[in-house]
XYZ file of C-alpha atoms in Angstrom:
685
model
C 56.377 82.018 82.906
C 56.833 82.364 79.246
C 55.561 86.037 79.900
C 58.225 86.804 82.311
C 60.978 85.559 80.003
C 59.776 87.866 77.100
C 59.084 90.601 79.103
C 62.788 90.022 80.182
C 64.019 90.215 76.875
C 62.274 93.114 75.928
C 63.784 95.040 78.592
C 67.492 93.967 77.832
C 66.261 95.246 74.227
C 65.263 98.524 75.757
C 68.024 99.082 77.870
C 70.261 99.091 74.876
C 68.043 101.010 72.625
C 67.733 104.040 75.018
C 71.638 103.693 75.637
C 72.349 104.093 72.048
C 71.017 107.825 72.433
C 73.803 108.540 74.945
C 75.979 111.623 74.142
C 79.062 110.465 72.365
C 82.514 111.434 72.037
C 82.601 114.836 69.874
C 83.266 113.901 66.277
C 86.533 116.678 66.696
C 88.582 113.697 68.645
C 90.056 111.143 66.058
C 88.928 107.563 66.463
C 92.003 105.696 66.959
C 92.000 102.048 65.256
C 91.636 99.143 66.656
C 94.287 97.672 65.028
C 96.834 100.634 66.180
C 95.863 99.720 69.643
C 95.292 95.704 69.598
C 97.193 94.503 66.314
C 100.669 93.173 66.434
C 103.030 95.512 67.728
C 106.064 96.450 65.731
C 108.913 95.908 68.317
C 108.882 94.782 72.062
C 111.058 92.827 74.815
C 113.634 94.503 73.563
C 116.889 92.886 75.242
C 120.760 92.698 74.746
C 122.865 89.557 74.801
C 125.097 89.416 78.390
C 128.480 90.128 75.662
C 127.034 92.924 74.404
C 127.141 91.576 70.713
C 123.467 91.219 70.305
C 120.416 92.999 70.445
C 117.040 91.078 70.006
C 113.269 91.949 70.448
C 110.089 90.098 69.322
C 108.436 91.079 65.939
C 105.670 89.912 63.363
C 106.981 87.844 60.917
C 103.596 87.160 58.405
C 101.644 88.229 61.244
C 103.164 86.416 63.929
C 105.434 87.531 66.789
C 108.962 85.770 66.485
C 111.950 86.630 67.941
C 114.819 88.956 65.613
C 118.529 89.464 66.212
C 120.591 92.057 65.221
C 124.197 92.786 65.749
C 124.102 95.213 68.660
C 125.627 98.019 66.477
C 123.501 97.666 63.416
C 119.457 96.990 64.120
C 119.097 97.132 60.239
C 120.742 93.795 59.529
C 118.335 92.241 62.193
C 116.753 88.764 60.775
C 113.977 86.530 62.594
C 115.471 83.242 64.518
C 112.086 81.391 65.149
C 109.812 80.762 62.408
C 106.768 80.160 64.525
C 103.191 79.958 62.831
C 100.849 80.051 65.177
C 100.340 81.712 68.563
C 103.753 83.626 68.290
C 106.240 84.031 70.995
C 106.706 86.658 73.752
C 108.362 84.846 76.134
C 112.594 84.760 75.604
C 115.466 85.728 77.492
C 119.560 85.085 76.370
C 121.410 82.145 78.175
C 125.241 82.596 79.016
C 125.837 80.616 75.905
C 127.643 82.145 72.953
C 124.801 83.202 70.912
C 121.846 80.964 72.186
C 118.418 82.293 72.863
C 115.888 80.421 75.154
C 112.016 81.013 74.351
C 109.198 79.183 75.954
C 106.351 78.227 74.018
C 102.927 76.623 74.394
C 100.118 75.141 71.962
C 96.656 76.869 71.507
C 97.109 78.065 75.177
C 97.170 74.950 76.830
C 100.035 76.311 79.507
C 102.472 73.037 78.572
C 105.111 75.682 78.149
C 108.173 73.676 76.594
C 111.480 75.224 77.037
C 113.433 75.765 73.501
C 116.989 77.119 72.389
C 118.028 78.840 69.439
C 121.860 79.316 68.316
C 121.294 82.664 66.567
C 124.201 82.113 63.947
C 123.439 78.387 62.620
C 119.841 79.047 63.361
C 119.265 75.291 64.858
C 116.533 74.943 67.259
C 115.927 72.259 69.962
C 112.954 71.322 72.188
C 114.756 71.329 75.665
C 112.408 69.788 77.314
C 110.216 67.359 74.689
C 108.185 65.179 76.626
C 104.275 65.214 76.370
C 101.962 67.119 78.922
C 105.333 68.733 80.009
C 104.948 72.193 81.457
C 108.682 73.694 81.783
C 109.701 75.557 84.887
C 112.716 77.603 84.400
C 115.009 77.837 87.519
C 118.647 79.079 86.709
C 121.121 80.128 84.025
C 124.211 81.595 84.915
C 127.064 83.308 83.793
C 129.452 81.029 85.731
C 128.603 77.695 83.861
C 127.346 79.009 80.057
C 126.521 75.935 78.846
C 123.991 74.750 81.848
C 120.771 75.871 82.727
C 118.601 74.289 85.604
C 114.712 73.759 84.457
C 112.351 72.160 86.544
C 109.750 69.494 84.432
C 106.972 67.619 85.398
C 106.946 64.621 82.975
C 107.070 62.093 85.775
C 104.251 63.458 87.840
C 101.964 66.069 86.135
C 101.769 67.814 89.978
C 105.414 67.842 91.041
C 108.577 69.242 89.267
C 111.648 67.586 89.066
C 114.923 69.436 89.117
C 117.147 68.991 85.803
C 120.415 70.572 84.723
C 120.583 71.034 80.590
C 123.123 70.791 78.581
C 122.487 73.620 76.392
C 125.405 71.905 73.548
C 123.329 69.253 72.997
C 120.146 69.271 74.857
C 120.860 66.078 77.509
C 119.608 66.868 81.316
C 120.617 65.239 84.363
C 118.525 64.922 87.866
C 119.384 67.387 90.243
C 116.461 66.120 92.133
C 113.715 63.835 92.216
C 110.737 65.592 93.940
C 109.246 63.054 95.932
C 108.870 65.570 98.771
C 105.696 67.587 97.051
C 108.156 70.961 96.442
C 106.731 73.435 95.000
C 109.743 76.235 94.638
C 113.295 75.152 94.099
C 115.920 78.183 94.840
C 119.378 77.856 93.580
C 122.658 79.642 93.668
C 124.937 80.944 90.571
C 127.255 77.567 90.619
C 123.972 75.962 89.991
C 123.702 74.956 93.443
C 120.070 73.736 94.892
C 120.499 75.800 98.002
C 116.831 75.664 99.562
C 113.255 74.725 98.592
C 109.542 75.438 99.700
C 106.472 73.519 99.983
C 103.092 73.637 101.428
C 102.319 72.191 104.612
C 98.502 70.933 105.437
C 97.452 74.482 107.392
C 98.565 76.410 104.197
C 101.788 77.665 105.971
C 105.098 76.951 103.818
C 108.174 75.192 104.700
C 111.774 76.013 104.029
C 113.802 73.147 103.376
C 117.895 73.190 103.255
C 120.161 70.591 102.231
C 121.009 68.560 104.870
C 124.461 67.181 103.390
C 123.507 63.582 103.103
C 121.219 63.577 100.071
C 118.168 65.126 101.952
C 116.402 67.746 103.167
C 116.138 69.689 106.867
C 113.993 72.713 108.213
C 115.104 75.751 108.007
C 112.002 77.947 108.885
C 107.880 78.622 107.523
C 106.112 81.240 106.219
C 102.892 81.602 108.030
C 99.628 81.001 105.606
C 98.956 85.032 106.130
C 102.725 85.797 104.956
C 102.469 83.234 102.048
C 101.706 85.620 99.437
C 103.963 88.159 100.649
C 106.884 86.592 101.506
C 109.456 84.307 99.074
C 113.250 83.750 98.825
C 114.841 85.472 95.915
C 117.913 84.475 95.392
C 121.536 84.509 96.249
C 124.459 86.869 95.458
C 127.009 85.433 93.226
C 129.447 83.998 95.257
C 126.853 82.742 97.495
C 127.281 84.284 100.544
C 123.643 86.656 100.616
C 120.239 85.457 100.393
C 117.785 88.010 99.705
C 114.269 87.566 101.035
C 110.966 89.394 100.457
C 109.494 89.383 104.095
C 106.338 90.273 105.647
C 106.714 87.824 108.549
C 106.088 90.323 111.698
C 105.310 93.208 109.383
C 102.347 94.162 107.034
C 104.306 95.095 103.965
C 106.786 92.839 102.745
C 110.287 94.553 103.139
C 113.612 93.426 101.284
C 116.330 92.177 103.273
C 119.726 90.721 103.029
C 120.501 87.560 105.040
C 124.411 86.838 105.620
C 124.313 83.283 105.164
C 127.163 81.939 107.660
C 125.982 83.909 110.230
C 122.146 84.011 109.686
C 122.089 87.851 110.197
C 119.455 90.053 108.703
C 119.370 93.544 107.559
C 116.810 95.672 105.836
C 117.534 96.840 103.161
C 114.347 98.824 102.198
C 110.415 99.124 103.475
C 107.563 101.002 102.596
C 104.578 101.073 104.959
C 102.359 101.552 101.928
C 103.468 98.911 99.431
C 105.304 95.568 99.423
C 109.043 95.456 97.588
C 110.989 92.956 96.697
C 108.756 92.215 93.415
C 111.049 93.799 91.177
C 114.406 94.558 91.659
C 118.321 95.353 90.260
C 121.005 93.286 90.238
C 124.919 93.673 89.551
C 124.665 91.335 86.502
C 128.262 89.711 87.920
C 128.186 89.836 91.396
C 124.311 89.626 91.775
C 124.516 92.307 94.739
C 120.958 94.178 94.900
C 121.521 97.961 93.726
C 117.851 99.134 93.379
C 114.573 98.127 94.527
C 110.991 99.353 92.985
C 108.458 100.510 95.258
C 105.284 101.134 93.203
C 102.329 102.321 95.632
C 100.311 105.033 92.911
C 103.171 104.518 90.441
C 106.265 102.667 90.024
C 109.507 104.187 91.507
C 113.095 102.916 91.661
C 114.915 103.372 94.847
C 118.938 103.112 94.675
C 120.753 100.947 97.390
C 123.905 100.844 95.812
C 125.503 104.492 95.025
C 126.982 103.282 91.644
C 124.052 103.215 90.324
C 122.702 105.970 91.395
C 123.549 108.575 88.896
C 122.131 106.238 86.198
C 118.608 105.906 87.529
C 118.578 109.786 87.910
C 119.144 110.013 84.344
C 116.721 107.201 83.604
C 114.108 109.074 85.451
C 114.811 112.455 83.101
C 113.539 110.622 80.582
C 110.072 112.158 81.264
C 107.079 111.905 83.890
C 106.417 108.089 83.004
C 107.903 105.000 84.527
C 111.081 103.006 83.340
C 112.209 99.621 83.901
C 115.653 97.763 82.589
C 115.161 95.236 80.321
C 118.674 93.713 80.098
C 122.033 94.848 81.415
C 125.558 93.490 79.618
C 127.892 91.038 81.752
C 129.973 94.139 81.877
C 128.034 96.367 82.835
C 128.240 98.856 80.242
C 125.117 98.658 78.003
C 121.302 98.739 79.211
C 118.187 98.448 77.671
C 115.612 100.589 79.129
C 111.912 100.651 78.832
C 110.287 103.756 79.101
C 106.699 104.308 79.217
C 103.547 106.772 80.482
C 99.932 106.200 80.145
C 99.697 108.268 76.859
C 102.932 107.002 75.854
C 103.313 103.556 74.424
C 106.729 101.561 75.717
C 109.693 103.714 74.195
C 112.887 101.860 74.494
C 116.503 103.040 74.783
C 120.378 101.764 75.012
C 121.498 103.323 77.484
C 125.489 103.747 77.728
C 127.396 104.474 81.384
C 129.920 106.297 81.926
C 131.732 106.066 85.302
C 131.144 108.512 87.956
C 128.823 110.690 85.626
C 125.757 110.520 83.486
C 125.731 108.419 80.831
C 123.840 107.988 77.460
C 120.702 107.397 76.218
C 119.946 106.243 72.464
C 116.226 105.976 71.316
C 115.810 102.602 69.539
C 112.288 101.884 68.982
C 109.015 102.359 69.760
C 106.298 99.408 70.654
C 103.881 101.359 68.824
C 104.814 104.293 66.677
C 101.519 103.985 64.692
C 100.199 105.827 68.307
C 102.476 108.595 67.520
C 100.300 111.457 67.625
C 96.756 110.107 68.392
C 94.967 111.814 71.173
C 96.237 110.010 73.810
C 94.926 110.851 77.400
C 96.425 110.522 80.970
C 95.552 108.224 83.319
C 95.122 109.239 86.876
C 95.678 107.504 90.231
C 92.930 108.028 93.001
C 92.458 106.799 96.444
C 89.103 106.000 96.589
C 87.636 104.770 100.542
C 85.779 101.396 100.801
C 82.615 101.825 102.998
C 85.083 100.332 105.858
C 87.359 102.764 105.874
C 89.914 100.566 103.473
C 91.949 102.514 101.347
C 91.340 101.350 97.332
C 94.355 102.586 94.921
C 92.716 102.790 91.650
C 93.144 104.307 88.385
C 90.697 106.669 86.415
C 91.416 107.650 82.683
C 88.532 110.299 81.117
C 87.633 110.877 77.643
C 88.958 113.746 76.066
C 85.653 115.531 76.084
C 85.066 114.823 79.905
C 88.526 116.430 80.653
C 89.397 119.003 78.247
C 92.093 120.695 80.352
C 93.776 117.541 81.248
C 93.664 118.268 85.200
C 91.773 114.562 85.996
C 88.978 116.340 86.787
C 85.932 115.270 85.060
C 84.205 118.007 83.213
C 80.491 116.259 82.813
C 79.335 112.806 83.423
C 80.007 110.145 80.570
C 79.238 106.657 81.103
C 81.755 104.322 82.709
C 83.221 101.134 82.381
C 84.897 99.719 85.597
C 87.328 97.026 84.468
C 88.377 94.606 86.898
C 91.367 92.753 86.897
C 92.291 89.191 87.185
C 93.747 87.574 89.905
C 92.659 88.195 92.120
C 96.155 87.908 93.700
C 97.708 90.744 91.025
C 96.831 94.794 91.051
C 96.499 97.123 88.398
C 99.285 99.715 87.749
C 99.969 103.240 86.664
C 100.997 103.205 82.753
C 100.233 102.857 79.280
C 97.083 100.744 79.174
C 95.493 99.663 75.652
C 92.133 99.099 77.007
C 91.934 102.296 78.953
C 93.098 104.176 75.867
C 90.415 102.340 73.757
C 87.476 102.840 75.670
C 88.625 106.431 76.584
C 88.218 107.307 72.839
C 85.105 105.756 72.619
C 83.842 108.094 74.979
C 83.830 106.253 78.384
C 85.415 106.988 81.720
C 87.612 104.145 82.636
C 87.783 103.007 85.907
C 90.548 100.057 87.343
C 89.868 99.237 91.261
C 92.309 97.699 93.494
C 90.035 95.875 95.553
C 90.795 93.961 98.761
C 92.577 90.536 98.168
C 94.511 92.346 94.965
C 98.462 91.883 95.990
C 101.125 94.413 96.511
C 99.760 96.898 99.775
C 100.453 94.658 102.716
C 99.335 90.790 103.915
C 96.466 92.473 105.699
C 95.221 93.877 102.595
C 94.914 90.712 100.723
C 93.906 88.824 103.856
C 90.740 91.068 103.989
C 89.937 89.461 100.704
C 89.866 86.037 102.252
C 86.543 84.031 101.782
C 84.981 87.423 100.125
C 84.084 86.581 96.843
C 81.077 88.052 96.008
C 80.728 89.793 99.332
C 82.754 92.415 100.533
C 85.548 92.051 97.251
C 82.366 93.055 95.653
C 81.413 95.625 97.438
C 84.689 97.291 96.842
C 83.401 97.394 93.572
C 80.228 98.930 93.698
C 81.827 101.711 96.568
C 84.318 102.557 93.418
C 81.223 103.382 91.604
C 79.511 105.121 94.340
C 82.639 107.376 94.009
C 82.380 108.021 90.555
C 78.893 108.800 90.611
C 79.716 111.235 93.757
C 81.910 113.143 91.753
C 80.016 113.273 88.821
C 82.382 111.241 86.491
C 79.272 108.873 85.578
C 75.405 108.548 86.466
C 74.607 105.390 88.295
C 72.638 104.480 85.441
C 75.705 104.395 82.739
C 78.118 102.025 84.393
C 79.250 98.820 82.928
C 81.549 95.910 83.999
C 84.137 94.416 82.256
C 86.992 92.104 83.338
C 88.985 89.009 82.950
C 89.426 85.740 84.877
C 88.548 86.767 88.312
C 87.330 90.357 86.458
C 85.169 88.220 84.576
C 83.932 86.486 87.600
C 82.992 89.734 89.046
C 81.528 90.915 86.251
C 79.390 87.901 86.471
C 78.723 88.640 90.154
C 77.985 91.969 89.035
C 74.953 90.557 86.714
C 73.454 88.308 89.137
C 74.463 89.396 92.810
C 73.819 93.367 92.029
C 71.871 93.152 88.811
C 70.661 96.671 89.054
C 73.806 98.387 89.332
C 75.656 97.882 85.786
C 74.023 98.263 82.776
C 76.055 95.804 80.613
C 78.524 93.359 81.786
C 81.798 91.405 79.589
C 82.968 88.654 81.290
C 86.222 87.080 79.518
C 87.275 83.736 80.847
C 85.469 84.192 83.974
C 84.704 81.081 86.200
C 80.706 80.839 87.239
C 80.457 78.045 89.068
C 83.303 78.028 92.036
C 83.240 74.299 92.497
C 83.656 73.100 89.005
C 86.388 76.113 88.870
C 88.200 73.930 91.987
C 87.572 70.522 90.990
C 89.508 71.356 87.663
C 92.557 73.482 88.074
C 95.520 72.386 86.226
C 97.898 69.561 88.088
C 100.794 71.518 88.342
C 98.600 74.617 90.673
C 98.544 71.730 93.742
C 101.166 73.341 95.702
C 98.881 76.613 95.667
C 95.570 74.519 96.279
C 95.690 75.754 99.802
C 95.223 79.104 98.801
C 92.105 78.678 97.194
C 90.800 76.521 99.897
C 91.482 79.042 102.476
C 90.730 82.291 100.332
C 87.960 81.370 98.510
C 86.087 78.449 100.088
C 87.552 74.700 100.616
C 85.834 72.319 98.311
C 86.546 69.206 100.753
C 84.373 69.959 102.958
C 80.583 70.136 102.955
C 80.412 74.004 104.300
C 82.992 74.722 101.984
C 80.755 73.714 98.756
C 77.704 74.978 100.235
C 80.068 78.975 100.408
C 81.414 78.234 96.896
C 77.875 77.585 95.646
C 76.597 80.512 97.349
C 79.065 82.574 95.803
C 78.793 81.232 92.088
C 76.623 83.189 89.516
C 75.642 80.110 88.031
C 73.549 79.895 91.334
C 72.019 83.341 90.639
C 71.121 83.541 86.828
C 67.286 83.852 87.171
C 68.944 87.113 88.260
C 70.101 88.422 85.125
C 68.471 90.895 83.286
C 71.182 93.182 81.919
C 72.988 92.527 78.532
C 76.029 90.081 78.377
C 78.972 89.407 76.210
C 80.878 86.236 77.265
C 84.495 85.202 75.542
C 86.031 82.453 76.433
C 89.357 80.405 75.526
C 88.677 76.815 74.404
C 91.653 75.465 75.595
C 91.801 77.389 78.485
C 93.368 75.319 81.614
C 92.553 77.752 84.523
C 88.884 78.278 83.781
C 88.002 75.641 81.368
C 85.441 76.118 78.672
C 82.664 74.444 80.593
C 82.776 77.604 83.211
C 81.354 79.502 80.352
C 79.060 76.610 78.804
C 77.259 76.051 81.833
C 76.366 79.827 82.575
C 75.343 80.200 78.833
C 73.142 76.875 78.774
C 71.569 77.916 81.971
C 70.373 81.484 80.071
C 69.341 79.625 77.515
C 67.365 77.623 79.301
C 65.697 80.492 81.196
C 65.355 82.288 77.449
C 67.698 85.422 78.907
C 69.624 86.678 76.197
C 73.329 86.217 75.641
C 76.443 86.931 73.302
C 78.399 83.869 73.440
C 81.918 84.437 71.678
C 84.547 81.341 71.355
C 88.068 80.942 70.232
C 89.251 77.316 69.565
C 92.867 78.149 69.397
C 93.012 80.103 72.718
C 93.288 79.235 76.250
C 93.434 81.659 79.419
C 92.628 85.138 77.564
C 93.360 86.316 73.988
C 96.783 86.450 72.746
C 96.556 86.157 69.086
C 96.420 90.142 67.664
C 93.498 89.007 65.302
C 91.800 87.159 67.944
C 91.959 90.416 70.520
C 90.877 92.775 67.938
C 88.287 90.145 66.441
C 86.648 90.347 70.339
C 86.931 93.914 71.057
C 85.266 94.380 67.804
C 82.537 92.512 69.105
C 82.959 94.313 72.715
C 82.884 97.760 70.934
C 79.499 97.503 69.285
C 78.060 95.495 72.447
C 78.976 98.498 74.712
C 77.937 100.789 72.185
C 74.282 99.261 72.270
C 74.065 99.843 76.183
C 76.560 103.168 76.763
C 76.246 104.804 73.398
C 80.090 105.484 72.789
C 81.514 105.479 69.034
C 81.842 102.507 67.210
C 84.549 101.718 64.626
C 82.337 99.400 62.030
C 83.892 96.064 62.407
C 85.369 95.580 58.817
C 88.222 93.135 58.254
C 88.975 93.033 62.031
C 88.008 89.024 61.909
C 90.817 88.794 59.200
C 92.941 86.181 60.439
C 90.998 85.206 63.622
C 89.507 81.994 64.693
C 86.495 83.726 66.003
C 83.083 81.944 66.479
C 79.685 82.972 68.092
C 77.929 79.794 69.149
C 75.380 81.957 70.664
C 73.690 85.506 70.606
C 75.092 86.778 67.616
C 72.158 88.761 66.895
C 72.582 90.548 69.684
C 75.784 93.017 68.319
C 74.788 94.987 65.436
C 76.676 94.109 62.383
C 78.327 90.654 64.025
C 76.230 88.231 61.847
C 77.131 90.017 58.840
C 80.574 90.328 59.605
C 80.399 86.775 60.767
C 79.128 85.381 57.117
C 82.200 87.862 55.327
C 84.475 86.257 57.575
C 83.784 82.778 56.877
C 83.299 83.034 53.161
C 86.784 84.669 53.138
C 88.058 81.258 54.852
C 86.239 79.625 52.242
C 88.074 81.062 49.596
C-alpha cells in the first residue's frame, strides 16, 4: 500500500514536470499584472440619486472599497461617505429621502447582511437592522413614501423573515407582517402595501397568497415545482393597477406578462423560445411601467416595449459592439447612468442626457479599470456545443493571442485549456468582460465556460434536465465540451485543467474523482465534497429553498436520498485522485462550510495523496477582498503553470494585505513556501 502511495505521488509530480515543458505564450505578448486584473477597481457601481443632485460610486479608501458621493455636475468634488476598513462595501442604492444612501454589509463573509443608511450631508450612519445574527432582506423603497422602506428581518426566527416598515429619519421599525406562515418572499407596491406573498408547499411547488382583507391570507394561485426557478412575481406599476410576472407556466421559457389586477387579464409583453425573460427589465421611474426587457441567449440584447425609449436604446447600442445596462435613472427621467462593457473592454460608465423625440447625449464618466487600457485583451466567442444527447450548451470560448492571431475565434493551434465551471448550479455564464478569462488567456491558456444542463436562463426543461444529475449527466456535459474543444483542435486531450467555485468547485472535485483521467489538474474554490453534510448545514434562512435541493440534488430525509448523495460525493472516491489538486476556502463560508474542504484534505492526507489547501480566515463563499483574490490567483497561476506550462508572474508582493494561510501542501507550488515566509515576516513588522 505504501509503495502504491509513493508511486501516486511520483506520478503527480511527473505530471507537473512534464507540463512545465509545454509551449508558453510568446514573449511578445505583454504580461498583464494580476493587480490590474484583480486589484481594487478604480470606480464601479456608478449611480445617480433620484433627484439628480448626486453622483455616487464605489472606490477604494486606503485599499478598502467604500462609497463616494459628488455633486452630479462636479465629480472632482467627490468624498467618501463610508469608512469601512474590513471587507469593503459593494452593494448600495439610493433611497428617495433626500441625500440618503442605503448599503448592505456583512462581517467576514458570514452573509448576515445588515442594512445601513448614511446621510451624505452630515455623514451620519445608522444600522437599520441592529440585531445579532440577522440577515436583512430589502423589499421596497418608493418615491411616494420617501422617508420609509420595507425590510425583512429574521431576528425573531432565523429561518423566516418578518416584514417591517423602517423610518429612515430615526431608524425605528414598525411590524407590517409577522411571518408565522413560513413565507419565503413578500411583494409590495409603491404605496408600501403588502400585495402578495409566496410560500413553499410540501411538494416543492410555490403557493401564491394575497391579503384577505381580514388580516389573513387567501390563496391566489400556485407555481408548480417544474416552474419554480423560472416563474416569479416581479412587482407592480406605481398606481398598483398592473402586476408584472415572469412566467413559464404552460410553456418552456419564461415570458414577460402584464396582469390587469382588476380583471385578471394577462398580456404577453415579450417572449423568446430560446431564453427566459424577466430577470432584467427597465421601468419608468415614476409610473413603474415596464418599458424594455433584456433578452440573453448568447449575448445580452434589449428589446423596447415602449416607443418612448426606442431611440434611447438605439443610441446606447451605438456605443459599441458590446453590451450595456442602465444602472440608474433620475426620477424626472432626464438623466441615466449607463454601464457599457465588451469582452475586451472592462466596464465604462456614461451619463446619458435624454432629449425629447431624438437621440440623447452621452458623456463618458469613468472606466472601472483604466489600468487595462491598451493592454492585450482578447475577444470572447459564444459557442453552441452539442451534448451527447443532443442538448445545446451555450458556451463561451476565449483564446490566447498566439492561438488566434487574426481574431476570428478559430484556433490556429492547440494550446492548454482551462475549463471554467460556473457556480449555482442554478445560474449561468454570460458574454462580456471576464477578468478570469483574460488572465488565463494572457498566460497562454484557452478558456471555456459551459452552460451545462441545470443552468438557468434557457427554459425550465433545460433546468430539469439537470435534476438529480450531479456527477452524472451534468458532468457529462462538461466532458462533452472538452471533447468538442479537442475535436476543433483548440486543445489536446492531455492538456486540460478544470476550475470553478461553489458548484464549479464541486465539479472540479468530481472531475478529479469520477473522471480522473480527463483533467490534468484541478482548482476547487469553496466546492462541497460531501453532499450529505452540505445539505445538513445549509443556512437557516434557506429553509424556503430547501425543497429545491431535495428534489433537484437528492433528499437527505430519506435513506435512498442519503445513499444517492453519498454516491455523488467526491469524498467517497478520494482513492481515485491521481492528478494535482488546489483547494481554496473561506473560513466563514455559511453555504459551503469550511468542513467541506477540511474533509477531503484530511482524507487525501490519510491516503498520502498530495494536495495544496489555501484558507482565508476573513472570507466567506468566495473571495471578495482584492488582496485575497490576488493572493489566491498568484497561487493558482503557479499551480497551473506546473501542470499546463503557461506563463507565470512571480508572486512578488501579491500577498500584501491578504489573510492567506496554507495549512497543507505549500511545497506543491513553486515559490509558495518562500512567499509565505516573506509575507509572515512583513506582517510581524
